[in-house]
Short mmCIF file of C-alpha atoms and ligand atoms in Angstrom, two decimals:
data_model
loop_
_atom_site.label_atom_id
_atom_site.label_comp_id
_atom_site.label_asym_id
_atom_site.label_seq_id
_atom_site.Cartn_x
_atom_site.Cartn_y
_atom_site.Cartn_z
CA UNK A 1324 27.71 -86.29 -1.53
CA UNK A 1325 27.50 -83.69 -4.70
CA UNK A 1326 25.59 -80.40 -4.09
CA UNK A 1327 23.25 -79.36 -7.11
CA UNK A 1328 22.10 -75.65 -8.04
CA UNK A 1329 18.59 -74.33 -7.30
CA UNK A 1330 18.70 -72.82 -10.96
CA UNK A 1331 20.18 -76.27 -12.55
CA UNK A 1332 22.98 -74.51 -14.50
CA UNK A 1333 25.75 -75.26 -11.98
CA UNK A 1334 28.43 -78.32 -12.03
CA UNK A 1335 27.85 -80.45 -9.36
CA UNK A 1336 30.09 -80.08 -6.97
CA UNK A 1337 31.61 -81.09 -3.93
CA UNK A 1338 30.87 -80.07 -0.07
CA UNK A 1339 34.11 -78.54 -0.01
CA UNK A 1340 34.03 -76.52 -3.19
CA UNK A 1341 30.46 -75.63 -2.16
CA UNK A 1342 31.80 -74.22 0.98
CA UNK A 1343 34.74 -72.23 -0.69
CA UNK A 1344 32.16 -71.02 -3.30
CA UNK A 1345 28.67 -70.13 -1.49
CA UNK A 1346 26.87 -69.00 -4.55
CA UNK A 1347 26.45 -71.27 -6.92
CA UNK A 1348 27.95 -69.36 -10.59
CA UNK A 1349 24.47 -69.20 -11.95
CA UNK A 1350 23.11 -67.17 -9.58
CA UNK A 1351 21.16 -70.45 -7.48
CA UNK A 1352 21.91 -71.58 -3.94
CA UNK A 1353 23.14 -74.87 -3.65
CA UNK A 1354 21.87 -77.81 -1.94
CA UNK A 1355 22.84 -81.74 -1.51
CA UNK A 1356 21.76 -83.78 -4.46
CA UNK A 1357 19.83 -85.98 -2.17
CA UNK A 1358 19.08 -85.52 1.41
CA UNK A 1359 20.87 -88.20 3.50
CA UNK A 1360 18.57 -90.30 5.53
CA UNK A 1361 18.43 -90.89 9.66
CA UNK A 1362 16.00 -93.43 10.85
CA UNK A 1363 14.15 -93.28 13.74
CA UNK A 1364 16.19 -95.06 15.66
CA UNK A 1365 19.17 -93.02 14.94
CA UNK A 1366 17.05 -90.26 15.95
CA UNK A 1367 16.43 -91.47 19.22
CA UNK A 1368 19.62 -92.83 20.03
CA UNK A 1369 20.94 -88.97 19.70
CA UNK A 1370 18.71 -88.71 23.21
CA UNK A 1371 21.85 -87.79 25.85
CA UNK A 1372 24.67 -87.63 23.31
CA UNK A 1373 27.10 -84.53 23.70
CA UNK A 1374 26.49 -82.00 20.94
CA UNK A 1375 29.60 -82.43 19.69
CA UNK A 1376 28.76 -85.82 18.73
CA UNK A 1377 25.21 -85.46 16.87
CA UNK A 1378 26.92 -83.00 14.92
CA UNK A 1379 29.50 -85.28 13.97
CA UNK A 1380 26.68 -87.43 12.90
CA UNK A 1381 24.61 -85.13 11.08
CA UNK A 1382 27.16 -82.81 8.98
CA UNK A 1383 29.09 -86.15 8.57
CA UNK A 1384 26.63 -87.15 5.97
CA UNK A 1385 26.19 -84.18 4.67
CA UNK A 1386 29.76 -83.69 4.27
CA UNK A 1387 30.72 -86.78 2.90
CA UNK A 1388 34.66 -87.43 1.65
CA UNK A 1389 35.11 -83.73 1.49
CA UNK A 1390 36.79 -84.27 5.13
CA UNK A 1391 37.49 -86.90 6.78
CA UNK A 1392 35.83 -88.25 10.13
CA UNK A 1393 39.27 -87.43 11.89
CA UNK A 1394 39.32 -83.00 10.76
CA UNK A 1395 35.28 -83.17 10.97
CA UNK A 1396 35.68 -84.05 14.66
CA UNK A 1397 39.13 -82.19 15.59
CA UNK A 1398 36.74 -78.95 13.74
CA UNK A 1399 33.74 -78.94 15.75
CA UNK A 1400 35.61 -80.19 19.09
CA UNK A 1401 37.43 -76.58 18.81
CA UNK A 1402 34.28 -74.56 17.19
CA UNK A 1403 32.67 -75.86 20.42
CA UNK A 1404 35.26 -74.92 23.36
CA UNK A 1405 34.95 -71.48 22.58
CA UNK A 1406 31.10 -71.98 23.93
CA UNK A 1407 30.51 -70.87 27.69
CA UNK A 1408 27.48 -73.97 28.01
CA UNK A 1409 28.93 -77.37 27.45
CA UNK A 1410 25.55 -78.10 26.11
CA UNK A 1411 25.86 -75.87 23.35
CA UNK A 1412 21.92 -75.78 22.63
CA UNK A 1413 20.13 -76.33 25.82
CA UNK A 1414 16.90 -76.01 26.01
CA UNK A 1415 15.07 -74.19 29.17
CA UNK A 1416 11.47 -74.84 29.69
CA UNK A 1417 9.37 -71.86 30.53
CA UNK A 1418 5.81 -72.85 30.40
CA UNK A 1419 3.73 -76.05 30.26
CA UNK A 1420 5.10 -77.29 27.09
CA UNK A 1421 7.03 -74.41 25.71
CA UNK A 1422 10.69 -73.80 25.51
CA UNK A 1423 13.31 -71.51 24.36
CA UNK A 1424 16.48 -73.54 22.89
CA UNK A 1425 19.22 -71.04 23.72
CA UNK A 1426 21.66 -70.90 20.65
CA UNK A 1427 23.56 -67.72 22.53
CA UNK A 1428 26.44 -69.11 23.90
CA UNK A 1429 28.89 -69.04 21.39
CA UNK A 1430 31.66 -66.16 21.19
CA UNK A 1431 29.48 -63.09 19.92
CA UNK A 1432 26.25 -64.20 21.70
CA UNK A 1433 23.95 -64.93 19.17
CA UNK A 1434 23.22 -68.50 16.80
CA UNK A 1435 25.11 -67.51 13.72
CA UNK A 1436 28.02 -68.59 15.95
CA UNK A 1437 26.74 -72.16 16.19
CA UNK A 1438 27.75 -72.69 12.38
CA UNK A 1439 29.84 -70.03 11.30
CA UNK A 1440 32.72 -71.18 14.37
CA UNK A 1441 32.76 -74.58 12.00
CA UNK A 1442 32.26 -73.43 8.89
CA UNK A 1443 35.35 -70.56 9.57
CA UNK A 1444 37.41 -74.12 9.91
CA UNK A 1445 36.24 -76.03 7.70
CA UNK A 1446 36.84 -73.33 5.27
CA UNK A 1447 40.35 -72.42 6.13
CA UNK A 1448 41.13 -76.38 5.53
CA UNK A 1449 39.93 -76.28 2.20
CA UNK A 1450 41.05 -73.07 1.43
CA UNK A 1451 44.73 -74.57 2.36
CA UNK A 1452 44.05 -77.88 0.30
CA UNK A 1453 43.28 -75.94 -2.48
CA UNK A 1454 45.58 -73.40 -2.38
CA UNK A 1455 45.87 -69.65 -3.46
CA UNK A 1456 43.45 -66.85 -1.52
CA UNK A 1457 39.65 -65.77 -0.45
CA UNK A 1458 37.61 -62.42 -0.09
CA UNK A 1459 34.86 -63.15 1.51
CA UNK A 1460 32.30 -60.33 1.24
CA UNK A 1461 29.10 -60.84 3.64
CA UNK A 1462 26.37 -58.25 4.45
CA UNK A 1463 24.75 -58.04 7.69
CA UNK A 1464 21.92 -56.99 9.60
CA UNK A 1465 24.05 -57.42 12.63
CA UNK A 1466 25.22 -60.90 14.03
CA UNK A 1467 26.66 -62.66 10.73
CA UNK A 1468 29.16 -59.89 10.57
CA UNK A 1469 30.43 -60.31 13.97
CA UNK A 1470 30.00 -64.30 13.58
CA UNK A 1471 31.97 -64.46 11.00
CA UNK A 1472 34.63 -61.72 11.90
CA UNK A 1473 34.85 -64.50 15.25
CA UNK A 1474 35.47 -67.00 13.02
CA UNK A 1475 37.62 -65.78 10.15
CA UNK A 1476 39.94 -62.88 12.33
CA UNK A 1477 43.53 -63.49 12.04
CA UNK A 1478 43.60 -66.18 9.19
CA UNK A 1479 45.73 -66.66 6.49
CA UNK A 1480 45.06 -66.18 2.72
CA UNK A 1481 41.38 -64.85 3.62
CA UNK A 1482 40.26 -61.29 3.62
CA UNK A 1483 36.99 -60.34 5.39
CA UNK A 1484 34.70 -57.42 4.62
CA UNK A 1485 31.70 -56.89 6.16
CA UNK A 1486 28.72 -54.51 5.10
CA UNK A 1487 25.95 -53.41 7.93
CA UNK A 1488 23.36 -50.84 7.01
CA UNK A 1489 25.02 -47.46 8.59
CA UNK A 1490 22.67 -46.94 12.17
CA UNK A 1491 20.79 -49.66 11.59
CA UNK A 1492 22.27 -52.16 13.72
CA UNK A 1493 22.83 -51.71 17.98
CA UNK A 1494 25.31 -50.47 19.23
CA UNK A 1495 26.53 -53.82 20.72
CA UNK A 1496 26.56 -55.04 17.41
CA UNK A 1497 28.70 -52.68 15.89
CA UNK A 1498 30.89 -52.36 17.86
CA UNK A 1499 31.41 -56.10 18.19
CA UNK A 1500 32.57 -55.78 14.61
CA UNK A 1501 34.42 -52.39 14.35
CA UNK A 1502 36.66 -53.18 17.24
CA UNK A 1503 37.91 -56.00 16.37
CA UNK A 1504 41.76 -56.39 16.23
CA UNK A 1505 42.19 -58.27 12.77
CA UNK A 1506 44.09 -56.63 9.98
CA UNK A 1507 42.39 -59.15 7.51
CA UNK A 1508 38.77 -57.74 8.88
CA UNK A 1509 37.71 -54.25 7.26
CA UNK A 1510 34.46 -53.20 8.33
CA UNK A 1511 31.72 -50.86 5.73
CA UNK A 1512 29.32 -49.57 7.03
CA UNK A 1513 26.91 -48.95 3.89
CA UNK A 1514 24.37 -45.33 3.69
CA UNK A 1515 21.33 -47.57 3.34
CA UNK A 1516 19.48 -50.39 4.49
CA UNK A 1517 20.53 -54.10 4.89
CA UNK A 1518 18.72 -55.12 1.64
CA UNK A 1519 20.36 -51.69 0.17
CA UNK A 1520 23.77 -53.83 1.23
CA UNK A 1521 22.81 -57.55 -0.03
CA UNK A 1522 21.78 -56.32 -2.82
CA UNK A 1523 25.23 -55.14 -3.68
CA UNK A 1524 27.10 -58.21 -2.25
CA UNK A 1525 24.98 -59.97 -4.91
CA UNK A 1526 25.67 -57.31 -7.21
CA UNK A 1527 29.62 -57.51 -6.88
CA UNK A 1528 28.91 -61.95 -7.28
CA UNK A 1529 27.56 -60.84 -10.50
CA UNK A 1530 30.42 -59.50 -11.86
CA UNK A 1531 32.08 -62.37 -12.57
CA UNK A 1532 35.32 -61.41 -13.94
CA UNK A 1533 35.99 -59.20 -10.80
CA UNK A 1534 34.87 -62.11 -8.56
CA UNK A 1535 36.48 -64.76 -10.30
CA UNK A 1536 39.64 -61.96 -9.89
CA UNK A 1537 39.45 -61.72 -6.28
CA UNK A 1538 38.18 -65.31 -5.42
CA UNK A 1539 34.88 -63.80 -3.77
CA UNK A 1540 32.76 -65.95 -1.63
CA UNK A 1541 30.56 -65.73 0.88
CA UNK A 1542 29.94 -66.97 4.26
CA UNK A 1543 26.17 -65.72 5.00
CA UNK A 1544 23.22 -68.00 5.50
CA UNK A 1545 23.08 -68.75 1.46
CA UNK A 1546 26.45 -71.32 2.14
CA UNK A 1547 25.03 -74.37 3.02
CA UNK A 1548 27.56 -75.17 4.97
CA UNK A 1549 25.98 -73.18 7.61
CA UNK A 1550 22.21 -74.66 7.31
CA UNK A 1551 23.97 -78.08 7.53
CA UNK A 1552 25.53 -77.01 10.93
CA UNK A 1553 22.26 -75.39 11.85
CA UNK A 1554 20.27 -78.51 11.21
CA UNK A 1555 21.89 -80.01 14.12
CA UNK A 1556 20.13 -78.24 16.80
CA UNK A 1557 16.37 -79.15 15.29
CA UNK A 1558 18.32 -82.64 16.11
CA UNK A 1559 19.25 -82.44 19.35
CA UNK A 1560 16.59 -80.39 20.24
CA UNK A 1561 13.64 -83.11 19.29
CA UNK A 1562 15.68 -86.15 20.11
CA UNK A 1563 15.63 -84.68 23.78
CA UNK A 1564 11.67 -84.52 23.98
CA UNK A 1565 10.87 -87.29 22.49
CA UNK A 1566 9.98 -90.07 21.50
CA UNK A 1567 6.79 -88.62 19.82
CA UNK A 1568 4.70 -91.75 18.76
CA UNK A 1569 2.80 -91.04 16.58
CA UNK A 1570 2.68 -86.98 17.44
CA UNK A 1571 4.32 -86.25 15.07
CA UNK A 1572 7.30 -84.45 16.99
CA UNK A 1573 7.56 -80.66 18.00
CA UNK A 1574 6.68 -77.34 16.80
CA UNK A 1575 10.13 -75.05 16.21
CA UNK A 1576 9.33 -71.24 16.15
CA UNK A 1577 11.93 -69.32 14.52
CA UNK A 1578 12.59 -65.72 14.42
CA UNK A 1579 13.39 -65.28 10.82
CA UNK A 1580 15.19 -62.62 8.31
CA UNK A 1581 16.56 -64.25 5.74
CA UNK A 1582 15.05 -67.64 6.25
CA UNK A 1583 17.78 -69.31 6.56
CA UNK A 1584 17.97 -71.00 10.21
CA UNK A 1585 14.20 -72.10 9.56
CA UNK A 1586 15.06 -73.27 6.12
CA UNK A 1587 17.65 -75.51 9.12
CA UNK A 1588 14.47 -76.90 9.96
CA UNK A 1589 13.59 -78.29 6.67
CA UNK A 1590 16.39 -79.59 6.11
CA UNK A 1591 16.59 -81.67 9.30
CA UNK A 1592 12.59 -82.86 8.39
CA UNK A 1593 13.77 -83.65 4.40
CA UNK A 1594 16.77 -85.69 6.81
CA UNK A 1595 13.91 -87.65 8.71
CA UNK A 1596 13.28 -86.08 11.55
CA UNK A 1597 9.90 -86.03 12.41
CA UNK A 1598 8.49 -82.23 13.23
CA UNK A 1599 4.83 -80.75 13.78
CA UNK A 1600 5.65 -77.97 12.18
CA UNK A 1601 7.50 -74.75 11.53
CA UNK A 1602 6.61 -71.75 12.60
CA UNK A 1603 8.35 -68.87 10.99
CA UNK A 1604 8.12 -65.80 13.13
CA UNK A 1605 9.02 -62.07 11.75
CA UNK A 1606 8.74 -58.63 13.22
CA UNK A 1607 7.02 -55.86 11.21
CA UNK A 1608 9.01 -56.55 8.38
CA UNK A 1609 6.89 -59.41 7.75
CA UNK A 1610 7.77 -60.80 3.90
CA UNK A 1611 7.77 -64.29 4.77
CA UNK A 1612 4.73 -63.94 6.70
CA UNK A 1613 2.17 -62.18 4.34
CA UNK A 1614 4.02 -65.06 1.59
CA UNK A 1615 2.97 -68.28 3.68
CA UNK A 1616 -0.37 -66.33 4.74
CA UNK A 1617 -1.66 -64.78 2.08
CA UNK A 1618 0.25 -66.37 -1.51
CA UNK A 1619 2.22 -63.43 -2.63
CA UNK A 1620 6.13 -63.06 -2.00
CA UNK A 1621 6.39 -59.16 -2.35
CA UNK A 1622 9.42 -57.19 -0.80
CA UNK A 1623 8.19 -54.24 1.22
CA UNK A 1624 9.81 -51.37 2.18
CA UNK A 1625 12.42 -52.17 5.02
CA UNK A 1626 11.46 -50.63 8.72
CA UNK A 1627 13.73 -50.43 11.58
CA UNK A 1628 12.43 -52.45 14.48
CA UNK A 1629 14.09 -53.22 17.84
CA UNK A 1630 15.03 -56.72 16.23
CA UNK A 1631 17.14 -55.30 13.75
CA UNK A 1632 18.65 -59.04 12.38
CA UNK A 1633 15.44 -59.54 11.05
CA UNK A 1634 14.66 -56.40 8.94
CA UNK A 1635 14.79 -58.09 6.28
CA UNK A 1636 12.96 -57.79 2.99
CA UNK A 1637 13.97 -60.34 0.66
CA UNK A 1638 14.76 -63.75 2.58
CA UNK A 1639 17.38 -65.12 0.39
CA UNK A 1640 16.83 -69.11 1.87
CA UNK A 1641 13.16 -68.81 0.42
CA UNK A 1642 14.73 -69.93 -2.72
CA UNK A 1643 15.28 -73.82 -1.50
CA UNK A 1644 11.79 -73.66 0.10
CA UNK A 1645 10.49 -72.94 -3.41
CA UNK A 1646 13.00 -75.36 -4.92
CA UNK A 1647 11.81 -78.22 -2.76
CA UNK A 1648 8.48 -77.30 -2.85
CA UNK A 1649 8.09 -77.34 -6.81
CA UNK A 1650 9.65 -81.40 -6.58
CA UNK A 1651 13.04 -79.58 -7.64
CA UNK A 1652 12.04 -78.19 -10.78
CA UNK A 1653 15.33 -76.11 -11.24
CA UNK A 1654 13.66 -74.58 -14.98
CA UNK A 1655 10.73 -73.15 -12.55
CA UNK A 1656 12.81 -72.23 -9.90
CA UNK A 1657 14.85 -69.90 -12.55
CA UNK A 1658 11.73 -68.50 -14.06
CA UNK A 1659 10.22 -67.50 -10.21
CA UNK A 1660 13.43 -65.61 -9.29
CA UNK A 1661 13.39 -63.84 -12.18
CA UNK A 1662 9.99 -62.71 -12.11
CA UNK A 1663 10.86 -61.80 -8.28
CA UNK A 1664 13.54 -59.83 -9.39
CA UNK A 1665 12.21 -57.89 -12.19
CA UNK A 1666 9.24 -57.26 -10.47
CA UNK A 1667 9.75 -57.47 -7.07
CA UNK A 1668 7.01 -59.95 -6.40
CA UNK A 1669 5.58 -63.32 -6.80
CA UNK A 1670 2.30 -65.10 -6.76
CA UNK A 1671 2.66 -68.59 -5.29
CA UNK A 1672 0.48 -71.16 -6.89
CA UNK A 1673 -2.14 -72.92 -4.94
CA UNK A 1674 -0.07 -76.15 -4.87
CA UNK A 1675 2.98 -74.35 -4.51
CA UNK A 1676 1.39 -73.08 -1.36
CA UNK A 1677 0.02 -75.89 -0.17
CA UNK A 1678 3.06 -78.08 -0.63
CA UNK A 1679 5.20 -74.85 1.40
CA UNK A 1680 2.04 -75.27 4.25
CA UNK A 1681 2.44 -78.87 4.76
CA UNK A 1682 5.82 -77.83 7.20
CA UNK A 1683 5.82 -74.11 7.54
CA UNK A 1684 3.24 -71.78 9.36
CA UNK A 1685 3.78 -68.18 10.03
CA UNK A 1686 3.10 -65.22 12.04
CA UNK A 1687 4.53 -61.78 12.90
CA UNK A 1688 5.08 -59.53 15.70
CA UNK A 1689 5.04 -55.66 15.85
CA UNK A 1690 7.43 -54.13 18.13
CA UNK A 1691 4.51 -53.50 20.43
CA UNK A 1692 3.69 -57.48 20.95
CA UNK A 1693 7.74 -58.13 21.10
CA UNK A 1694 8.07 -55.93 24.71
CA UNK A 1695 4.79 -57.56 25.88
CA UNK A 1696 6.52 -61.00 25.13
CA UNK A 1697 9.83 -59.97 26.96
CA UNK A 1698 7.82 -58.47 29.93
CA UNK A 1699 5.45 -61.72 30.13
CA UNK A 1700 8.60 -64.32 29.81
CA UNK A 1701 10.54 -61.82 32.70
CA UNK A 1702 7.20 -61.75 34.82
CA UNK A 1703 6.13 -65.40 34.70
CA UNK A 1704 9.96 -67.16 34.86
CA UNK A 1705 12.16 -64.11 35.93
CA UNK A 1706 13.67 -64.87 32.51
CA UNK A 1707 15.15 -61.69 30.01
CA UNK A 1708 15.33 -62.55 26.37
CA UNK A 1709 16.64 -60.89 23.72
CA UNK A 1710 13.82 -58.75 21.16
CA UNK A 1711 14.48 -61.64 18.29
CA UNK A 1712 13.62 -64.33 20.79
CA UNK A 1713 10.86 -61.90 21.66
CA UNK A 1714 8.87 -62.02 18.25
CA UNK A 1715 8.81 -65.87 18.39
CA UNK A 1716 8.01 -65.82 22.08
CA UNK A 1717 5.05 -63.58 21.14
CA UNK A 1718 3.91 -66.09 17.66
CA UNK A 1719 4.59 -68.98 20.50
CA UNK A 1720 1.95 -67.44 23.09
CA UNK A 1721 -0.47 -66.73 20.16
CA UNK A 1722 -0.46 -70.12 19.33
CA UNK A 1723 -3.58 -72.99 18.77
CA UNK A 1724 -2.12 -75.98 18.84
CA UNK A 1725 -4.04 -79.08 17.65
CA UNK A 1726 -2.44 -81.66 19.24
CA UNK A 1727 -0.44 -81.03 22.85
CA UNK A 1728 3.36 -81.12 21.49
CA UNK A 1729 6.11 -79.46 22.71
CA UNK A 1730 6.89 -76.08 21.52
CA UNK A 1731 10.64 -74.65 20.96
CA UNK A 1732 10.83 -71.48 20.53
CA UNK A 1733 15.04 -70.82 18.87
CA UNK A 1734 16.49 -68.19 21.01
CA UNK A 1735 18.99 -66.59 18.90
CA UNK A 1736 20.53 -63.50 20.39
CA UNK A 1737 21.42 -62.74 24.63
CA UNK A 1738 19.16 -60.16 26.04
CA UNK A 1739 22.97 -58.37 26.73
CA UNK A 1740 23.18 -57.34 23.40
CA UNK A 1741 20.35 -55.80 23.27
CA UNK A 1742 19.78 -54.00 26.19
CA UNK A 1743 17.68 -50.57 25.67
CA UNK A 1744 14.64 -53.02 24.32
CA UNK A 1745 15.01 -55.21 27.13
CA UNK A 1746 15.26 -52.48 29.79
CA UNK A 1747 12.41 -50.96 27.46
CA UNK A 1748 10.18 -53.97 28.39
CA UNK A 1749 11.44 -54.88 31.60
CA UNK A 1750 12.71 -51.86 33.55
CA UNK A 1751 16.15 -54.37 33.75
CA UNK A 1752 19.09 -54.70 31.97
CA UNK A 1753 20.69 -57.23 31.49
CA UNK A 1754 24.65 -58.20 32.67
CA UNK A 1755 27.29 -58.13 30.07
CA UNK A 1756 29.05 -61.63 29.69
CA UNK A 1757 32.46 -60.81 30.39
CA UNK A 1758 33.50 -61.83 26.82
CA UNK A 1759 31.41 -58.75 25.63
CA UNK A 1760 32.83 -56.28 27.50
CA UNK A 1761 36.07 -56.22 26.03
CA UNK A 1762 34.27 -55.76 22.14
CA UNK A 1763 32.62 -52.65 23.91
CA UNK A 1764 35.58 -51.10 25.15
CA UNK A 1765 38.15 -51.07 22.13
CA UNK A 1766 38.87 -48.77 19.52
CA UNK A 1767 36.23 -48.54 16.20
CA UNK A 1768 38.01 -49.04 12.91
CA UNK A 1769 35.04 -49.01 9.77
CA UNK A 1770 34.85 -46.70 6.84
CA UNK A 1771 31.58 -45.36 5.76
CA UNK A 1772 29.93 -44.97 2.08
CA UNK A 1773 27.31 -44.62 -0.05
CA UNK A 1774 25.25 -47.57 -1.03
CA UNK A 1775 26.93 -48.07 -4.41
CA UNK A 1776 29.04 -51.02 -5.41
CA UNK A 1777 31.34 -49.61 -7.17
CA UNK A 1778 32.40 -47.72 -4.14
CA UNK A 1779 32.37 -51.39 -2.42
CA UNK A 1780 34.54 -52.88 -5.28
CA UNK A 1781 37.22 -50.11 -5.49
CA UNK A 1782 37.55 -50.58 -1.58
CA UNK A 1783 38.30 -54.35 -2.20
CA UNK A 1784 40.77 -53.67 -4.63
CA UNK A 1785 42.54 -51.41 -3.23
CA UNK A 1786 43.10 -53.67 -0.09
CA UNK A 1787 43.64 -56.69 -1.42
CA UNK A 1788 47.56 -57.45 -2.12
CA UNK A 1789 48.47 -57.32 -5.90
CA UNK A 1790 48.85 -61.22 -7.16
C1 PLP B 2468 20.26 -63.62 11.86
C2 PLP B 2468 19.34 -63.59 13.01
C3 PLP B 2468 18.00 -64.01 12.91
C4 PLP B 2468 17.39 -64.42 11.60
O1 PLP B 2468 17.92 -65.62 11.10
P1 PLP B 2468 17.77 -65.98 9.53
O2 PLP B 2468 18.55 -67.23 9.36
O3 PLP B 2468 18.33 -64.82 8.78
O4 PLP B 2468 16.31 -66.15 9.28
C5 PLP B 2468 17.23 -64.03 14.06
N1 PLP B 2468 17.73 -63.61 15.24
C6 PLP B 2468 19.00 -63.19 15.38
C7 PLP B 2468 19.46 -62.72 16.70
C8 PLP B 2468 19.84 -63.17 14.28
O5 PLP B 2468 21.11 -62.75 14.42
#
């Protein structure tokens, strides 16, 4: 399996020097040349099998001779023990056909832990085979930066710096990254807003002789390596409800920022697994939403909600959903993201739109619908959810379904990180898992700029040993 550019002016490359790379060096995201194939009986027999094992299955093709079936399995086996529900994606039902798929479990509470604990070592492998050292530079709105700090703490020959917009994460969430004890992990927390901080991660990748200097590379949703873990769950997750015949299969509502663990769920449909259709849920910061709903990709201005991992302006992942949806017309794809970023907006065609429509749906939640969502799920099941799960709880009640399917609704965060909305909605508050407490009670180590890269670049250089 080779892994081909969005923008078409990329090498084809490996899985393994697409991990160790993340962006692709002309600017594109990368994605497998062709999307391996499950039948429908493969499908099904996933029905009972321990996580572990489906995703085995599913990145193994994906993967292909970058590892062998021997480190893929010895790699997720450990990525899963940290997990505190042998299930690793259960789903709970909480209405006549509705569900949440709880994607919490792992060791900072929220999804991004379901890929980034395998892609942290499947990444230190090939970083090994190949030699030499990484920086890996992510941005965050919150949980990648604490994801990946879980995953990429304490190893060798990598060093981790994270970016969060300065007050604009919880305070859970912060301090889940600034205490952590890892001398390879330095924390930044950026005078600006989250797109104010991916825009100069991107900024720093364009540089290439400084990145190419430092070995930069990046670990957040725009490495495949994480949709291709994050695939599994859409998996697991349908294989359990069905068999569909003839329905078509279920409809996955997914709080989204970046579009990248809804982008998941194209991938596992472009992979043969049969879904009604995916509904992308955002708060007020609702990009994706007016895009798939009205035709025009334009980045607003970003607002501060109480699901802050989804104030998010510019969804990076949109970029495949384009790709795929133009027939993977890399020349178009170019000439779209670079009207988007000299202009800051984009008119999708009618067929563009239509072909984007055939899978994806969309709808958005204010902050006002999100505690009505977490008070309703708390009422009716005695249930607390987290605010993210809340805006696709809310899209999830709002819904007019056609046909009577099954609806999933990813939860991606424990209500215990953030507890002043759910308290806000609920008059509770939720426990603290044991493994958080500790993150709450240890010392904060972070510096603090402005939002300029420069400042972000000197920073790296003056932290990273001298080669
Ligand atoms: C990151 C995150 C999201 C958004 O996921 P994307 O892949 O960026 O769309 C939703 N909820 C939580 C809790 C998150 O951490």
């Amino acid at each position: 399996m080779r892994y081909l550019s969005t923008r078409g002016a990329s090498p084809l490359i490996s899985f393994a020097d697409m991990l160790l790379a993340g962006l692709a060096p002309d600017g594109g995201l990368y994605l497998p040349e062709s999307w391996p194939q499950f039948s429908a009986t493969e499908i099904a027999a996933f029905k009972g099998k321990p996580y572990p094992d489906v995703a085995e299955a599913v990145m193994g093709r994906l993967i292909g001779d970058s590892f062998s079936p021997a480190e893929l399995h010895a790699d997720i086996a450990a990525a899963y023990s940290s997990f505190t529900d042998p299930r690793i994606a259960p789903l709970r039902q909480i209405g006549p056909d509705l569900y949440l798929m709880e994607l919490f479990h792992g060791p900072t509470l929220a999804f991004k832990d379901v890929a980034m604990q395998i892609l942290g070592r499947l990444f230190a492998r090939a970083l090994k085979r190949q030699g030499g050292r990484a920086t890996v530079l992510a941005a965050t709105s919150g949980d990648t930066g604490s994801a990946a700090i879980a995953a990429l703490g304490g190893l060798e020959n990598i060093e981790v710096f994270v970016l969060h917009p300065k007050g604009r994460v919880s305070e859970v969430q912060r301090r889940q990254m600034t205490t952590a004890p890892y001398a390879n992990v330095h924390n930044i927390a950026v005078e600006g807003t989250f797109d104010d901080a991916q825009a100069i991660v991107k900024a720093l990748f364009a540089e290439t002789d400084f990145a190419r200097a430092v070995s930069l590379t990046a670990v957040n949703s725009i490495n495949f390596a994480r949709i291709a873990a994050q695939a599994v769950y859409y998996f697991t997750a349908a294989a359990e409800l069905g068999p569909f015949e003839g329905k078509g299969g279920p409809v996955f509502v997914v709080p989204t920022g970046n579009f990248g663990d809804v982008f998941a769920g194209e991938a596992a449909m472009r992979m043969g697994l049969p879904v009604d259709k995916l509904w992308v849920a955002t708060n007020s910061n609702d990009i994706m939403a007016r895009a798939l709903n009205e035709g025009v990709y334009a980045a607003g201005k970003a607002q501060p909600t109480l699901s802050p991992s989804m104030d998010i302006q510019v969804a990076s992942n949109f970029e495949r959903a384009l790709f795929e949806a133009s027939g993977r017309d890399a020349n178009w794809t170019r000439e779209q993201m670079a009207t988007f970023g000299a202009e800051g907006s984009l008119v999708l065609s009618p067929p563009i739109l239509a072909a984007l429509r055939t899978r994806y749906a969309a709808a958005r939640a204010d902050d006002t619908e999100t505690l009505a969502a977490i008070a309703r799920v708390e009422r009716e099941t005695g249930q607390l959810i987290d605010p993210h799960t809340g805006v696709a709880v809310a899209a999830a009640f709002n819904l007019k379904l056609r046909k009577k399917v099954p609806v999933v609704v990813l939860s991606t965060a424990h209500p215990a990180k953030f507890p002043a909305a759910v308290n806000q909605a609920t008059g509770r508050i939720p426990e603290v898992p044991p493994r958080l407490k500790a993150a709450l009670e240890g010392d904060e180590n972070c510096s603090v700029m402005a939002a300029e890269k420069g400042l972000v670049r000197g920073l790296i250089e003056a932290i990273l040993p001298r080669s």
